[in-house]
PDB file of C-alpha atoms in Angstrom:
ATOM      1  CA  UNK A1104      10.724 -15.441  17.600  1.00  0.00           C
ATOM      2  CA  UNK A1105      10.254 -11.749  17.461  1.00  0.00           C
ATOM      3  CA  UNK A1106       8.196 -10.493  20.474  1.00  0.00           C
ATOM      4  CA  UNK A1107       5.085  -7.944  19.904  1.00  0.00           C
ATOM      5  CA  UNK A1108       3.076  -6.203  22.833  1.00  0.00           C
ATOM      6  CA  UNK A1109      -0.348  -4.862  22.376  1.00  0.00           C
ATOM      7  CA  UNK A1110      -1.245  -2.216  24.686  1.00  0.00           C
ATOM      8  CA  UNK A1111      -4.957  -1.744  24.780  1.00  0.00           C
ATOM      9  CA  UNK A1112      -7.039   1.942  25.284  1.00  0.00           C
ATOM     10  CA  UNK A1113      -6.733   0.931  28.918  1.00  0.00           C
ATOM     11  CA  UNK A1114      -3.271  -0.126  29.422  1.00  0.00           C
ATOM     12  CA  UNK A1115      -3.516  -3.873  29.502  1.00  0.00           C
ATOM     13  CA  UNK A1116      -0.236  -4.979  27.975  1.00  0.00           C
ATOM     14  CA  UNK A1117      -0.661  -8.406  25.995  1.00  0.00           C
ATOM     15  CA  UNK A1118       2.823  -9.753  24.827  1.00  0.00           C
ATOM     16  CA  UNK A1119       2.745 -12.329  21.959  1.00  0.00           C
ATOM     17  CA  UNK A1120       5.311 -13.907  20.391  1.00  0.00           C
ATOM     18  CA  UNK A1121       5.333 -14.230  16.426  1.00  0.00           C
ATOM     19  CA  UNK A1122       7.089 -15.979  13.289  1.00  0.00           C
ATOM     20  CA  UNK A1123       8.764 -13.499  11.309  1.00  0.00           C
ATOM     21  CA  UNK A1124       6.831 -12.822   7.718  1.00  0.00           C
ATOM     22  CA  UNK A1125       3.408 -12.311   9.454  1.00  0.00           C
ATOM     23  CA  UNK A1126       1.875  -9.446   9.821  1.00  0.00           C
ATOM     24  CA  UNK A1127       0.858  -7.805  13.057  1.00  0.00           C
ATOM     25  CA  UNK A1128      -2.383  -8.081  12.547  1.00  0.00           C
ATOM     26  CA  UNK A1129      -1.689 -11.527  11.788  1.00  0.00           C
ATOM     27  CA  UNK A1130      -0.239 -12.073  14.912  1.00  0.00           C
ATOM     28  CA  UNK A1131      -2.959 -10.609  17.118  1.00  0.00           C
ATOM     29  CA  UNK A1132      -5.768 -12.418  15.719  1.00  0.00           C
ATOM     30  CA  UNK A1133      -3.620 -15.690  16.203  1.00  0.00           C
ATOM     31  CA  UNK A1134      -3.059 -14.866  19.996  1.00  0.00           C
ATOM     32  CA  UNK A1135      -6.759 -13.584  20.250  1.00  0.00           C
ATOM     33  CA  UNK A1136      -5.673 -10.047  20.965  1.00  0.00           C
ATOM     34  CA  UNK A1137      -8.707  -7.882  21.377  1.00  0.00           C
ATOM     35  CA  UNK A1138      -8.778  -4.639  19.275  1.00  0.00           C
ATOM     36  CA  UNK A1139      -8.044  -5.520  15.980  1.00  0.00           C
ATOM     37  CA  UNK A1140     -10.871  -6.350  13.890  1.00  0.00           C
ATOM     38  CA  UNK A1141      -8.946  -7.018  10.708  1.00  0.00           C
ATOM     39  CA  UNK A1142     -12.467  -7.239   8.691  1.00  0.00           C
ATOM     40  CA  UNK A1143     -10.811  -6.936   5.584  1.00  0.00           C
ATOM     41  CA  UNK A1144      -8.355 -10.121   6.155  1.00  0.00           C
ATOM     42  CA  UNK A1145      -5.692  -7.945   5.631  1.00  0.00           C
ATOM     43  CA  UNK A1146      -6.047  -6.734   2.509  1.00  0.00           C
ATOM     44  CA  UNK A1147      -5.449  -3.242   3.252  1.00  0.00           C
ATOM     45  CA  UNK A1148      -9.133  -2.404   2.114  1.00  0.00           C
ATOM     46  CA  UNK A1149     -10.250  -0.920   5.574  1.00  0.00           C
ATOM     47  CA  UNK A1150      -9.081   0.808   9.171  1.00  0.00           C
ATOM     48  CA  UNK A1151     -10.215  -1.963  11.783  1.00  0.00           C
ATOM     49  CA  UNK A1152      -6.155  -3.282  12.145  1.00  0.00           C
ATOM     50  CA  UNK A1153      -5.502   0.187  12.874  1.00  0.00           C
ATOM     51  CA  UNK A1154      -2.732   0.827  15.820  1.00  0.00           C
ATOM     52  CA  UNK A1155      -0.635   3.529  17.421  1.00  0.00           C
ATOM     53  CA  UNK A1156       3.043   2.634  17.196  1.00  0.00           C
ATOM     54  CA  UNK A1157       4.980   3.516  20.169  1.00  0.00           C
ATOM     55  CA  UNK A1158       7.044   6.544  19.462  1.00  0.00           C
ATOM     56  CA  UNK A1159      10.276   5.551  20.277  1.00  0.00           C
ATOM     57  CA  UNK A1160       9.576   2.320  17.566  1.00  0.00           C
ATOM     58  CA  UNK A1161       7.635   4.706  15.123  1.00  0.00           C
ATOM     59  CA  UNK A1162      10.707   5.699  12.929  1.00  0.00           C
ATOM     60  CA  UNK A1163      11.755   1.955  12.648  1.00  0.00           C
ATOM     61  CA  UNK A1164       9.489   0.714  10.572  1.00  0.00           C
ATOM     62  CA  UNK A1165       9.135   1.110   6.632  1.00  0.00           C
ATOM     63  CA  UNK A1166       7.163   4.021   5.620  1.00  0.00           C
ATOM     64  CA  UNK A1167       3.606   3.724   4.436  1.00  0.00           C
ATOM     65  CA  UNK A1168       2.447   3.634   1.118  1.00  0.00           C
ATOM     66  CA  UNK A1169      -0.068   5.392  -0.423  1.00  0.00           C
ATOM     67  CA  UNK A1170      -2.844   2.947  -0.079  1.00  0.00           C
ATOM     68  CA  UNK A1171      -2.172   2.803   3.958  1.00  0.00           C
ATOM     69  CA  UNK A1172      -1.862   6.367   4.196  1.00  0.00           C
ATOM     70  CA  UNK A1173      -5.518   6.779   2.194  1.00  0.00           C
ATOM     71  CA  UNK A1174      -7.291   4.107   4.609  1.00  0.00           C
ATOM     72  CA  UNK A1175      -5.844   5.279   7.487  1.00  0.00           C
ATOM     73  CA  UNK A1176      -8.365   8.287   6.831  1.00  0.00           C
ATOM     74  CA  UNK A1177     -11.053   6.513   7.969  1.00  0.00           C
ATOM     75  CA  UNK A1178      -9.536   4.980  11.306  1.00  0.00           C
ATOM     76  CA  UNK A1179     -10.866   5.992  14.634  1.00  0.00           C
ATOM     77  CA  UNK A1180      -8.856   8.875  15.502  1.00  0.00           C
ATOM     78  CA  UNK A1181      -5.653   8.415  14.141  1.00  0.00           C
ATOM     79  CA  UNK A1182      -2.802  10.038  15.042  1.00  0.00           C
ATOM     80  CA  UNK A1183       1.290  10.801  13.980  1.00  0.00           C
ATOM     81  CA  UNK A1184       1.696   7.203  14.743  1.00  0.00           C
ATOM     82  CA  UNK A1185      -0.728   5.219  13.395  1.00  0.00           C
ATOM     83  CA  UNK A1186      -0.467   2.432  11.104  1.00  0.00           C
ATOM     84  CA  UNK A1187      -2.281  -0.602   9.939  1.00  0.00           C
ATOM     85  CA  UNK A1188      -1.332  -3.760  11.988  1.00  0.00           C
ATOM     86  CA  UNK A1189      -1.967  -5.230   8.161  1.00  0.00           C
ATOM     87  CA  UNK A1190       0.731  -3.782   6.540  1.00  0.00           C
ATOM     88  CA  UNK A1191       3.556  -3.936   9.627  1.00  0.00           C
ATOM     89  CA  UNK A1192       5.940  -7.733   8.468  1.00  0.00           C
ATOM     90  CA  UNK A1193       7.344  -8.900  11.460  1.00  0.00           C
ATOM     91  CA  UNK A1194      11.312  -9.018  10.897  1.00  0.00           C
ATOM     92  CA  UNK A1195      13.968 -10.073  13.662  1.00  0.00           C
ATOM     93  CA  UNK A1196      14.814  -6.348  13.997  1.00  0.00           C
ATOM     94  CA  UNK A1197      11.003  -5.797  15.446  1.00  0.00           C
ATOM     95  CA  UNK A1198      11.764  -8.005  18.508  1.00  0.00           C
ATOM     96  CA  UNK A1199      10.248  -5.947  21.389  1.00  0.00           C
ATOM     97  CA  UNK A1200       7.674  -3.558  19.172  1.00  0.00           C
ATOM     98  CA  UNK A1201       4.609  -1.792  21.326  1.00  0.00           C
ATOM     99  CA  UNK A1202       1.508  -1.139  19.642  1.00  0.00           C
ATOM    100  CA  UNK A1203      -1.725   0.254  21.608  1.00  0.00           C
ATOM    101  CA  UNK A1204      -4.860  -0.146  19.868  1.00  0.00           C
ATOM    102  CA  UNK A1205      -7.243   2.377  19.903  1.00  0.00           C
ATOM    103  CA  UNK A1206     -10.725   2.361  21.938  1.00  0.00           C
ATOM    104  CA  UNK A1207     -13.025   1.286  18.617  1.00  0.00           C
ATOM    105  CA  UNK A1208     -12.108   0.498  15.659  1.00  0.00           C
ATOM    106  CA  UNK A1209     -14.383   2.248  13.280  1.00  0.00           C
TER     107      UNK A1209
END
């Protein structure tokens, strides 16, 4: 199974490991990874999934759509990186991403 750490706003690393086809968001609510809020279940209908992907895995992953680019708006300081958790599948070839969630989630 692919393997996803979660890096939170102070540097606590939390490695989880997760079937592919679920989300990341999916797989930090499973594993009780703090940061993620996911209020909307995942529907891609609000910001609290939101992460920064590492850089070096930022280019890797499928580009956003518009819907993910509009909510991401409203995230709690977003940055070049940022995605929703929500909208990242877990494949094989994401073995080893690194997310850090932000302080808050708005």
């Amino acid at each position: 199974m692919p393997k996803i750490t979660f890096l939170d706003h102070e540097g606590t690393a939390r490695e989880v490991e997760a079937p592919e086809g679920l989300s990341v968001m999916e797989a930090a609510i499973r594993n009780d990874v703090p940061g993620i809020d996911a209020d909307c279940g995942g529907a891609c209908a609000c910001s609290t999934c939101h992460v920064h992907v590492a850089e070096d895995w930022a280019e890797r992953l499928p580009p956003m759509d518009p819907l993910e680019q509009d909510m991401l708006e409203f995230a709690f300081e977003p940055g070049p990186t940022s995605r929703l958790s929500c909208q990242i599948r877990i494949t094989a070839d994401l073995d080893g991403l690194v997310v850090r969630t932000p302080e808050r989630q708005i």
